[in-house]
Coordinates of N, CA and C and ligand atoms in Angstrom, one line a residue:
M1 N 0.8 -1.2 0.0 CA 0.0 0.0 0.0 C 0.9 1.3 0.0
L2 N 0.4 2.3 -0.6 CA 1.2 3.6 -0.7 C 1.0 4.4 0.6
Q3 N 2.0 5.2 0.9 CA 1.9 6.1 2.1 C 1.7 7.5 1.7
R4 N 0.7 8.1 2.3 CA 0.3 9.5 2.0 C 1.3 10.4 2.8
P5 N 2.0 11.3 2.1 CA 2.8 12.3 2.8 C 1.9 13.2 3.7
Q6 N 2.4 13.7 4.8 CA 1.6 14.5 5.7 C 1.3 15.9 5.0
T7 N 2.1 16.3 4.0 CA 2.0 17.6 3.4 C 1.2 17.6 2.2
G8 N 0.8 18.8 1.7 CA 0.1 18.9 0.4 C -1.4 18.8 0.6
I9 N -2.1 19.1 -0.4 CA -3.6 18.9 -0.4 C -4.0 18.2 -1.7
F10 N -4.8 17.2 -1.5 CA -5.2 16.3 -2.7 C -6.7 16.5 -2.9
L11 N -7.0 17.2 -4.1 CA -8.4 17.5 -4.4 C -8.8 16.7 -5.7
T12 N -10.0 16.2 -5.8 CA -10.4 15.5 -7.0 C -11.8 16.0 -7.5
F13 N -12.0 15.9 -8.8 CA -13.2 16.3 -9.4 C -13.8 15.0 -10.0
E14 N -15.1 14.8 -9.8 CA -15.8 13.6 -10.3 C -17.1 13.9 -10.9
G15 N -17.7 13.0 -11.6 CA -19.0 13.2 -12.2 C -19.1 12.5 -13.5
I16 N -20.3 12.5 -14.1 CA -20.5 11.8 -15.3 C -19.8 12.6 -16.5
D17 N -19.6 11.9 -17.6 CA -19.0 12.5 -18.8 C -19.7 13.8 -19.2
G18 N -19.0 14.9 -19.5 CA -19.7 16.1 -20.0 C -20.3 17.0 -18.9
S19 N -20.1 16.6 -17.6 CA -20.7 17.4 -16.5 C -19.9 18.7 -16.3
G20 N -18.7 18.8 -16.8 CA -17.9 20.0 -16.6 C -16.8 19.9 -15.7
K21 N -16.4 18.7 -15.3 CA -15.3 18.4 -14.4 C -14.0 19.1 -14.8
S22 N -13.6 18.8 -16.1 CA -12.3 19.3 -16.6 C -12.3 20.8 -16.6
T23 N -13.4 21.4 -17.0 CA -13.5 22.9 -17.0 C -13.3 23.4 -15.6
Q24 N -13.9 22.7 -14.6 CA -13.9 23.2 -13.2 C -12.5 22.9 -12.6
A25 N -11.9 21.8 -13.0 CA -10.6 21.5 -12.4 C -9.6 22.6 -12.9
R26 N -9.7 22.9 -14.2 CA -8.8 23.9 -14.8 C -9.0 25.3 -14.1
A27 N -10.3 25.6 -13.9 CA -10.6 26.9 -13.3 C -10.1 27.0 -11.9
L28 N -10.2 26.0 -11.1 CA -9.7 26.0 -9.7 C -8.2 26.1 -9.7
A29 N -7.6 25.3 -10.6 CA -6.1 25.3 -10.7 C -5.6 26.8 -11.0
A30 N -6.3 27.4 -12.0 CA -5.9 28.8 -12.4 C -6.1 29.7 -11.2
S31 N -7.2 29.6 -10.5 CA -7.4 30.5 -9.3 C -6.4 30.4 -8.2
L32 N -6.0 29.1 -7.9 CA -5.1 28.8 -6.9 C -3.7 29.2 -7.3
L33 N -3.4 29.0 -8.5 CA -2.1 29.4 -9.1 C -1.9 30.9 -9.0
A34 N -3.0 31.6 -9.4 CA -3.0 33.1 -9.3 C -2.8 33.6 -7.9
Q35 N -3.2 32.8 -6.9 CA -3.0 33.2 -5.5 C -1.6 32.8 -5.0
G36 N -0.8 32.2 -5.9 CA 0.6 31.9 -5.5 C 0.9 30.5 -5.0
H37 N -0.1 29.6 -5.1 CA 0.1 28.3 -4.6 C 0.8 27.4 -5.7
D38 N 1.5 26.4 -5.1 CA 2.1 25.4 -6.0 C 1.0 24.4 -6.4
V39 N 0.6 24.4 -7.6 CA -0.6 23.6 -8.0 C -0.2 22.6 -9.1
V40 N -0.6 21.3 -9.0 CA -0.4 20.3 -10.0 C -1.8 19.9 -10.5
L41 N -2.1 20.2 -11.8 CA -3.3 19.8 -12.4 C -3.1 18.5 -13.1
T42 N -3.8 17.4 -12.8 CA -3.6 16.2 -13.4 C -4.9 15.5 -13.7
R43 N -4.8 14.3 -14.3 CA -6.1 13.6 -14.6 C -6.0 12.1 -14.6
E44 N -7.1 11.4 -14.5 CA -7.1 10.0 -14.7 C -8.2 9.6 -15.7
P45 N -8.0 8.4 -16.3 CA -6.8 7.7 -16.4 C -5.7 8.5 -17.1
G46 N -4.5 8.4 -16.5 CA -3.4 9.2 -17.1 C -2.7 10.0 -16.0
G47 N -2.0 11.1 -16.4 CA -1.3 11.9 -15.4 C 0.1 11.6 -15.2
S48 N 0.6 10.5 -15.8 CA 2.0 10.2 -15.8 C 2.3 9.4 -17.1
T49 N 3.5 9.3 -17.5 CA 3.8 8.7 -18.9 C 3.2 7.3 -19.0
G50 N 3.5 6.5 -18.0 CA 2.9 5.1 -18.1 C 1.4 5.1 -18.0
A51 N 0.8 5.9 -17.2 CA -0.6 5.9 -17.0 C -1.3 6.4 -18.3
E52 N -0.6 7.4 -19.0 CA -1.2 7.9 -20.2 C -1.2 6.8 -21.3
A53 N -0.2 6.0 -21.3 CA -0.1 4.8 -22.3 C -1.3 3.9 -22.0
I54 N -1.5 3.6 -20.7 CA -2.6 2.7 -20.3 C -4.0 3.4 -20.7
R55 N -4.0 4.7 -20.5 CA -5.3 5.5 -20.8 C -5.7 5.1 -22.3
R56 N -4.8 5.1 -23.2 CA -5.2 4.9 -24.6 C -5.8 3.5 -24.7
L57 N -5.3 2.5 -24.0 CA -6.0 1.2 -24.1 C -7.4 1.2 -23.5
L58 N -7.6 2.2 -22.6 CA -8.9 2.2 -21.9 C -10.0 3.0 -22.7
V59 N -9.6 4.1 -23.2 CA -10.6 5.1 -23.7 C -10.9 4.9 -25.2
E60 N -10.0 4.2 -25.9 CA -10.2 4.0 -27.3 C -10.7 2.6 -27.7
G61 N -11.5 2.5 -28.8 CA -11.9 1.2 -29.2 C -13.3 0.9 -28.8
A62 N -13.7 -0.4 -29.0 CA -15.1 -0.8 -28.9 C -15.5 -0.9 -27.4
A63 N -16.8 -0.6 -27.1 CA -17.2 -0.6 -25.7 C -17.0 -1.9 -25.0
D64 N -17.0 -3.1 -25.8 CA -16.8 -4.4 -25.1 C -15.4 -4.9 -25.3
R65 N -14.4 -4.0 -25.5 CA -13.0 -4.3 -25.7 C -12.5 -5.1 -24.5
W66 N -12.8 -4.7 -23.3 CA -12.3 -5.4 -22.1 C -13.4 -6.0 -21.3
S67 N -13.1 -7.1 -20.6 CA -14.0 -7.6 -19.6 C -14.0 -6.6 -18.4
P68 N -15.1 -6.5 -17.6 CA -15.1 -5.6 -16.5 C -13.9 -5.8 -15.5
E69 N -13.5 -7.1 -15.3 CA -12.4 -7.4 -14.4 C -11.1 -6.8 -15.0
T70 N -10.9 -7.0 -16.3 CA -9.6 -6.5 -16.9 C -9.6 -5.0 -16.8
E71 N -10.7 -4.4 -17.0 CA -10.8 -2.9 -17.0 C -10.4 -2.4 -15.6
I72 N -10.9 -3.1 -14.6 CA -10.6 -2.6 -13.2 C -9.1 -2.7 -12.9
L73 N -8.5 -3.8 -13.4 CA -7.0 -4.0 -13.3 C -6.3 -2.9 -14.0
L74 N -6.7 -2.5 -15.2 CA -6.0 -1.5 -16.0 C -6.1 -0.1 -15.3
F75 N -7.3 0.2 -14.8 CA -7.5 1.5 -14.1 C -6.6 1.5 -12.9
N76 N -6.5 0.4 -12.2 CA -5.6 0.4 -11.0 C -4.1 0.5 -11.3
A77 N -3.8 -0.2 -12.4 CA -2.4 -0.1 -12.9 C -2.0 1.4 -13.2
A78 N -2.9 2.0 -14.0 CA -2.7 3.4 -14.3 C -2.6 4.3 -13.1
R79 N -3.5 4.0 -12.1 CA -3.6 4.9 -10.9 C -2.3 4.7 -10.1
R80 N -1.9 3.5 -10.0 CA -0.7 3.3 -9.2 C 0.5 4.0 -9.8
D81 N 0.7 4.0 -11.1 CA 1.8 4.7 -11.7 C 1.6 6.2 -11.5
H82 N 0.4 6.7 -11.7 CA 0.0 8.1 -11.5 C 0.4 8.6 -10.0
M83 N 0.1 7.7 -9.1 CA 0.4 8.1 -7.7 C 1.9 8.1 -7.5
E84 N 2.6 7.1 -7.9 CA 4.0 7.0 -7.7 C 4.8 8.1 -8.4
K85 N 4.4 8.4 -9.6 CA 5.2 9.4 -10.4 C 4.8 10.8 -10.3
T86 N 3.5 11.1 -10.0 CA 3.0 12.4 -10.1 C 2.4 12.9 -8.8
V87 N 1.4 12.2 -8.3 CA 0.6 12.7 -7.1 C 1.5 12.8 -5.8
L88 N 2.1 11.6 -5.5 CA 2.8 11.6 -4.2 C 4.0 12.5 -4.1
P89 N 4.8 12.5 -5.2 CA 5.9 13.5 -5.2 C 5.5 14.9 -5.0
A90 N 4.4 15.3 -5.7 CA 3.8 16.7 -5.6 C 3.3 16.9 -4.1
L91 N 2.6 16.0 -3.5 CA 2.2 16.2 -2.2 C 3.3 16.3 -1.2
A92 N 4.4 15.5 -1.5 CA 5.6 15.5 -0.6 C 6.2 16.9 -0.6
R93 N 6.2 17.6 -1.7 CA 6.8 18.9 -1.7 C 5.8 20.0 -1.2
G94 N 4.6 19.6 -0.9 CA 3.6 20.5 -0.3 C 2.7 21.1 -1.3
A95 N 2.6 20.6 -2.5 CA 1.7 21.2 -3.6 C 0.2 20.8 -3.3
I96 N -0.6 21.6 -4.0 CA -2.0 21.3 -4.1 C -2.2 20.4 -5.4
V97 N -2.6 19.2 -5.3 CA -2.8 18.3 -6.4 C -4.3 18.3 -6.8
I98 N -4.6 18.6 -8.0 CA -6.0 18.6 -8.4 C -6.1 17.5 -9.5
S99 N -6.9 16.5 -9.3 CA -7.0 15.4 -10.3 C -8.4 15.4 -10.8
D100 N -8.5 15.4 -12.2 CA -9.7 15.3 -12.9 C -10.0 13.8 -13.0
R101 N -10.8 13.3 -12.1 CA -11.2 11.9 -11.8 C -10.1 11.2 -11.0
F102 N -10.6 10.3 -10.2 CA -9.7 9.4 -9.3 C -10.5 8.2 -9.0
A103 N -10.2 7.6 -7.8 CA -10.8 6.3 -7.4 C -12.3 6.3 -7.4
D104 N -13.0 7.4 -7.1 CA -14.4 7.4 -7.1 C -15.0 7.0 -8.5
S105 N -14.3 7.4 -9.5 CA -14.7 7.0 -10.9 C -14.7 5.5 -11.0
T106 N -13.7 4.8 -10.5 CA -13.7 3.3 -10.6 C -14.8 2.7 -9.7
R107 N -15.0 3.3 -8.5 CA -16.1 2.8 -7.7 C -17.4 2.9 -8.4
V108 N -17.6 4.0 -9.1 CA -18.9 4.2 -9.8 C -19.0 3.5 -11.2
Y109 N -18.0 3.7 -12.0 CA -18.1 3.2 -13.4 C -17.9 1.7 -13.4
Q110 N -16.9 1.2 -12.7 CA -16.7 -0.3 -12.7 C -17.4 -1.0 -11.6
G111 N -17.6 -0.3 -10.4 CA -18.1 -1.0 -9.3 C -19.6 -1.0 -9.1
A112 N -20.2 0.1 -9.6 CA -21.7 0.2 -9.3 C -22.5 0.0 -10.6
A113 N -22.0 0.7 -11.7 CA -22.8 0.6 -12.9 C -22.7 -0.7 -13.7
R114 N -21.6 -1.4 -13.5 CA -21.4 -2.6 -14.3 C -21.3 -3.8 -13.3
A115 N -22.2 -4.7 -13.5 CA -22.2 -6.0 -12.6 C -22.0 -5.6 -11.2
S116 N -21.8 -6.6 -10.3 CA -21.6 -6.3 -8.9 C -20.2 -6.5 -8.5
L117 N -19.3 -5.6 -9.1 CA -17.9 -5.8 -8.9 C -17.3 -4.9 -7.8
R118 N -18.2 -4.2 -7.1 CA -17.7 -3.3 -6.1 C -16.8 -3.9 -5.1
P119 N -17.0 -5.1 -4.6 CA -16.0 -5.7 -3.6 C -14.6 -5.8 -4.2
L120 N -14.5 -6.2 -5.5 CA -13.2 -6.3 -6.1 C -12.6 -4.9 -6.2
V121 N -13.4 -3.9 -6.6 CA -12.9 -2.6 -6.7 C -12.4 -2.1 -5.4
D122 N -13.1 -2.3 -4.3 CA -12.7 -1.9 -3.0 C -11.5 -2.6 -2.5
S123 N -11.4 -3.9 -2.7 CA -10.2 -4.7 -2.2 C -9.0 -4.2 -3.0
L124 N -9.1 -4.1 -4.3 CA -7.9 -3.6 -5.1 C -7.5 -2.3 -4.6
H125 N -8.4 -1.4 -4.4 CA -8.1 0.0 -4.0 C -7.3 -0.1 -2.7
D126 N -7.8 -0.8 -1.7 CA -7.2 -1.0 -0.4 C -5.7 -1.5 -0.6
M127 N -5.6 -2.5 -1.5 CA -4.3 -3.2 -1.6 C -3.2 -2.4 -2.3
V128 N -3.6 -1.7 -3.4 CA -2.6 -1.1 -4.3 C -2.6 0.4 -4.3
I129 N -3.6 1.0 -3.7 CA -3.7 2.5 -3.7 C -3.8 2.9 -2.2
G130 N -4.9 2.7 -1.6 CA -5.0 2.9 -0.1 C -5.0 4.4 0.3
I131 N -5.2 5.3 -0.7 CA -5.2 6.7 -0.3 C -6.5 7.3 -1.0
D132 N -7.2 8.1 -0.2 CA -8.3 8.9 -0.8 C -8.0 10.4 -0.7
P133 N -8.7 11.1 -1.6 CA -8.4 12.6 -1.6 C -8.8 13.2 -0.3
D134 N -8.3 14.4 -0.1 CA -8.8 15.2 1.1 C -10.2 15.8 0.9
L135 N -10.5 16.1 -0.4 CA -11.8 16.7 -0.7 C -12.1 16.4 -2.2
T136 N -13.3 16.0 -2.4 CA -13.8 15.6 -3.7 C -15.0 16.4 -4.1
F137 N -15.0 17.0 -5.3 CA -16.1 17.7 -5.8 C -16.8 16.8 -6.8
I138 N -18.1 16.5 -6.6 CA -18.9 15.8 -7.6 C -19.7 16.8 -8.3
I139 N -19.4 17.0 -9.6 CA -20.2 18.0 -10.4 C -21.4 17.2 -11.0
D140 N -22.6 17.6 -10.4 CA -23.8 16.8 -10.7 C -24.7 17.5 -11.7
M141 N -25.2 16.8 -12.6 CA -26.2 17.3 -13.5 C -27.0 16.2 -14.3
D142 N -28.0 16.6 -14.9 CA -28.8 15.7 -15.7 C -28.0 14.9 -16.7
A143 N -28.2 13.6 -16.8 CA -27.3 12.8 -17.6 C -27.4 13.1 -19.1
R144 N -28.7 13.3 -19.6 CA -28.8 13.6 -21.0 C -28.2 14.9 -21.4
A145 N -28.4 15.9 -20.6 CA -27.8 17.2 -20.9 C -26.2 17.1 -20.9
A146 N -25.7 16.4 -19.9 CA -24.2 16.2 -19.8 C -23.7 15.4 -21.0
L147 N -24.4 14.4 -21.4 CA -24.0 13.6 -22.6 C -24.0 14.5 -23.9
A148 N -25.0 15.3 -24.0 CA -25.0 16.2 -25.2 C -23.8 17.2 -25.2
R149 N -23.4 17.7 -24.0 CA -22.2 18.5 -23.9 C -21.0 17.7 -24.3
G150 N -20.9 16.5 -23.8 CA -19.7 15.6 -24.0 C -19.5 15.2 -25.4
L151 N -20.6 14.8 -26.0 CA -20.5 14.3 -27.4 C -20.3 15.4 -28.4
A152 N -20.7 16.6 -28.0 CA -20.5 17.8 -28.9 C -19.0 18.0 -29.1
R153 N -18.2 17.5 -28.1 CA -16.7 17.7 -28.2 C -16.1 16.8 -29.2
K154 N -16.6 15.6 -29.4 CA -16.1 14.6 -30.4 C -14.5 14.5 -30.2
S155 N -14.1 14.0 -29.0 CA -12.7 13.9 -28.7 C -12.0 12.7 -29.3
G156 N -12.8 11.7 -29.8 CA -12.2 10.4 -30.2 C -11.9 9.5 -29.0
E157 N -12.4 10.0 -27.8 CA -12.1 9.2 -26.6 C -13.5 8.8 -26.0
D158 N -14.4 8.4 -26.9 CA -15.8 8.4 -26.4 C -16.3 7.0 -26.1
R159 N -15.3 6.1 -25.7 CA -15.7 4.7 -25.5 C -16.8 4.6 -24.4
F160 N -16.6 5.3 -23.3 CA -17.6 5.3 -22.2 C -18.9 6.0 -22.6
E161 N -18.7 7.2 -23.2 CA -19.9 8.0 -23.6 C -20.8 7.1 -24.5
D162 N -20.1 6.3 -25.4 CA -20.9 5.5 -26.4 C -21.8 4.5 -25.7
M163 N -21.6 4.2 -24.4 CA -22.5 3.3 -23.8 C -23.9 3.8 -23.5
G164 N -24.1 5.1 -23.7 CA -25.5 5.6 -23.8 C -26.0 6.2 -22.6
A165 N -27.2 6.8 -22.7 CA -27.8 7.6 -21.7 C -28.3 6.8 -20.5
V166 N -28.8 5.6 -20.7 CA -29.2 4.8 -19.5 C -28.0 4.5 -18.6
F167 N -26.9 4.2 -19.2 CA -25.7 4.0 -18.5 C -25.3 5.2 -17.7
Q168 N -25.4 6.4 -18.4 CA -25.0 7.7 -17.7 C -25.9 8.0 -16.5
E169 N -27.2 7.6 -16.7 CA -28.1 7.8 -15.5 C -27.7 6.9 -14.3
A170 N -27.3 5.7 -14.6 CA -26.9 4.8 -13.5 C -25.6 5.4 -12.9
L171 N -24.7 5.9 -13.7 CA -23.5 6.5 -13.2 C -23.8 7.7 -12.3
R172 N -24.8 8.5 -12.7 CA -25.1 9.7 -11.9 C -25.6 9.2 -10.5
A173 N -26.5 8.2 -10.5 CA -27.0 7.7 -9.3 C -25.9 7.1 -8.4
G174 N -24.9 6.5 -9.0 CA -23.8 6.0 -8.3 C -23.0 7.1 -7.6
F175 N -22.8 8.2 -8.3 CA -22.0 9.3 -7.8 C -22.8 10.0 -6.6
L176 N -24.2 10.1 -6.8 CA -25.0 10.6 -5.7 C -24.9 9.7 -4.4
D177 N -24.9 8.4 -4.6 CA -24.8 7.5 -3.5 C -23.5 7.7 -2.8
L178 N -22.4 7.9 -3.6 CA -21.1 8.1 -2.9 C -21.1 9.4 -2.1
A179 N -21.7 10.4 -2.6 CA -21.8 11.7 -1.9 C -22.5 11.5 -0.5
H180 N -23.5 10.6 -0.5 CA -24.2 10.4 0.7 C -23.5 9.5 1.7
M181 N -22.6 8.6 1.1 CA -21.9 7.6 1.9 C -20.7 8.3 2.6
A182 N -20.1 9.3 1.9 CA -18.9 9.9 2.4 C -19.0 11.4 2.5
P183 N -20.0 11.9 3.3 CA -20.3 13.4 3.3 C -19.1 14.2 3.8
D184 N -18.2 13.7 4.6 CA -17.1 14.5 5.1 C -16.1 14.8 4.0
R185 N -16.0 13.9 3.0 CA -15.0 14.1 2.0 C -15.6 14.6 0.7
V186 N -16.8 14.2 0.4 CA -17.4 14.4 -0.9 C -18.4 15.6 -0.9
L187 N -18.2 16.6 -1.8 CA -19.1 17.7 -1.8 C -19.9 17.6 -3.2
L188 N -21.2 17.7 -3.1 CA -22.0 17.7 -4.3 C -22.2 19.1 -4.8
I189 N -21.9 19.4 -6.1 CA -22.0 20.7 -6.7 C -22.9 20.6 -7.8
D190 N -23.9 21.5 -7.9 CA -24.9 21.6 -9.0 C -24.1 22.1 -10.3
G191 N -24.0 21.2 -11.2 CA -23.2 21.6 -12.4 C -24.0 22.2 -13.6
A192 N -25.4 22.2 -13.4 CA -26.3 22.7 -14.4 C -26.5 24.2 -14.4
R193 N -25.4 24.9 -14.1 CA -25.4 26.4 -14.1 C -24.3 26.9 -14.9
D194 N -24.2 28.2 -15.1 CA -23.1 28.7 -15.9 C -21.8 28.4 -15.2
M195 N -20.7 28.4 -16.0 CA -19.4 27.9 -15.5 C -18.9 28.8 -14.3
G196 N -19.2 30.1 -14.4 CA -18.7 31.0 -13.3 C -19.4 30.7 -12.0
A197 N -20.7 30.4 -12.0 CA -21.4 30.1 -10.8 C -20.9 28.8 -10.2
V198 N -20.6 27.8 -11.0 CA -20.1 26.5 -10.5 C -18.7 26.8 -9.9
S199 N -17.8 27.5 -10.6 CA -16.5 27.6 -10.1 C -16.4 28.5 -8.9
A200 N -17.3 29.4 -8.7 CA -17.3 30.2 -7.5 C -17.6 29.3 -6.3
D201 N -18.6 28.4 -6.4 CA -18.9 27.4 -5.3 C -17.7 26.6 -5.0
V202 N -17.0 26.1 -6.1 CA -15.9 25.2 -5.9 C -14.7 25.9 -5.2
L203 N -14.5 27.2 -5.6 CA -13.4 27.9 -5.0 C -13.7 28.3 -3.5
A204 N -15.0 28.6 -3.2 CA -15.3 28.9 -1.9 C -15.2 27.7 -1.0
A205 N -15.6 26.6 -1.4 CA -15.4 25.3 -0.6 C -14.0 25.0 -0.4
T206 N -13.2 25.2 -1.4 CA -11.7 24.9 -1.3 C -11.1 25.8 -0.3
R207 N -11.4 27.1 -0.3 CA -10.9 28.1 0.7 C -11.3 27.7 2.1
T208 N -12.6 27.3 2.2 CA -13.1 26.9 3.6 C -12.3 25.7 4.1
F209 N -12.1 24.7 3.2 CA -11.3 23.5 3.5 C -9.9 23.9 3.9
M210 N -9.2 24.8 3.1 CA -7.8 25.2 3.4 C -7.7 25.9 4.7
S211 N -8.7 26.8 5.0 CA -8.5 27.5 6.3 C -8.8 26.6 7.5
A212 N -9.7 25.6 7.3 CA -9.9 24.7 8.4 C -8.6 23.8 8.7
R213 N -7.9 23.6 7.6 CA -6.6 22.8 7.7 C -5.5 23.5 8.4
R214 N -5.5 24.8 8.4 CA -4.4 25.6 8.9 C -4.2 25.4 10.4
Ligands
ADP1 P1 -16.1 16.7 -18.4 O1 -14.6 16.9 -18.1 O2 -16.9 16.5 -17.2 O3 -16.4 15.6 -19.4 P2 -15.9 19.3 -19.7 O4 -15.3 20.2 -18.7 O5 -14.9 18.8 -20.7 O6 -16.6 18.1 -19.0 O7 -17.1 20.0 -20.4 C1 -17.8 19.4 -21.5 C2 -18.3 20.4 -22.5 O8 -19.3 21.3 -21.8 C3 -17.2 21.4 -22.9 O9 -17.4 21.7 -24.3 C4 -17.3 22.6 -22.0 O10 -16.8 23.8 -22.6 C5 -18.8 22.6 -21.8 N1 -19.2 23.1 -20.4 C6 -18.5 22.9 -19.3 N2 -19.1 23.5 -18.2 C7 -20.2 24.1 -18.7 C8 -21.3 24.9 -18.1 N3 -21.3 25.1 -16.8 N4 -22.2 25.3 -18.9 C9 -22.2 25.0 -20.3 N5 -21.2 24.3 -20.9 C10 -20.2 23.8 -20.1
TYD2 P1 -12.3 11.3 -18.9 O1 -11.1 11.7 -19.7 O2 -12.4 12.0 -17.6 O3 -13.6 11.5 -19.7 P2 -14.6 12.8 -19.8 O4 -13.8 14.0 -19.9 O5 -15.4 12.4 -21.0 O6 -15.4 12.7 -18.6 O7 -12.3 9.8 -18.6 C1 -12.3 8.8 -19.6 C2 -13.3 7.8 -19.4 O8 -12.9 6.8 -18.4 C3 -14.6 8.3 -18.8 O9 -15.7 7.9 -19.6 C4 -14.7 7.7 -17.4 C5 -13.9 6.5 -17.5 N1 -13.3 6.1 -16.2 C6 -13.7 4.9 -15.7 O10 -14.5 4.2 -16.2 N2 -13.1 4.4 -14.5 C7 -12.1 5.2 -13.9 O11 -11.6 4.7 -12.8 C8 -11.7 6.4 -14.5 C9 -10.6 7.2 -13.9 C10 -12.3 6.8 -15.7

C-alpha cells in the first residue's frame, strides 16, 4: 500500500462525462495558481507517462473491448503509476494536487454501474492504492444534458460515452450514492449552471477547507 505524505492537499473532481469536471478542475487550478500556490493539475486515467499509455488502451476502441475485471485492473495499474510518479511526489513537496477523476470513478463506473464488482474494486483500491483525496467535488447534472455536452466535443475518446444515456443515468445515481456515503470528503456541486457560478462554489469550498486545515 502507498503512504500519503503529511504535506500537500489532494483534491479531485468527479461526475459523469460532460458534466464540466475538466472545466472546473482547470478553473480551480488557475485561481489557486494566481494566488501563488504550488498547483499540479492532473487527470485519470493518465497523469504520468505510463498511465497515459494505459489510458489509450482504456478510452479508445469498442465498448466491449475489455471484460469488467480486466478494466478494473487497467485502471488500478494506471492509478498506481500516477500516484508513484505524479501525485505523491507533488504532495511530498507541499503542492495542491487537483485530479480530474480518481478512485471514485472506478467505484462508480466499474463498481456500481457494471455488474456487482464493487467488492473487487474496494479490495484492489485498499491493496494497491489505499489513499483517498482530502476533498472531492462531484459535479452533478442531468445525464442527457451532460451527454449532449460531452458528445459535442467529439474527442475520439468516447468509448464510455458511447455506452449511452441509460448507463449515464446509472452513473449519476452511483455518484450521488457516494456523496451520501462519504459526506465528510465528498461535496456535491450543481453543475447545471453557468461555469462561473459553479467555479465560485468550488473555490469557496476549497478556501473553507484550506482555512480549516491551517
Ligand atoms: P467533463 O470533463 O466533465 O467531461 P468538460 O469540462 O470537458 O466536461 O465540459 C464538457 C463540455 O461542456 C465542454 O465543451 C465545455 O466547454 C462545456 N461546459 C463545461 N461546463 C459548462 C457549463 N457550466 N455550462 C455550459 N457548458 C459547459
Ligand atoms: P475522462 O477523460 O475524464 O472523460 P470525460 O472528460 O469524457 O469525462 O475519462 C475517460 C473515461 O474513463 C470516462 O468515460 C470515465 C472512464 N473512467 C472509468 O470508467 N473508471 C475510472 O476509474 C476512471 C478514472 C475513468
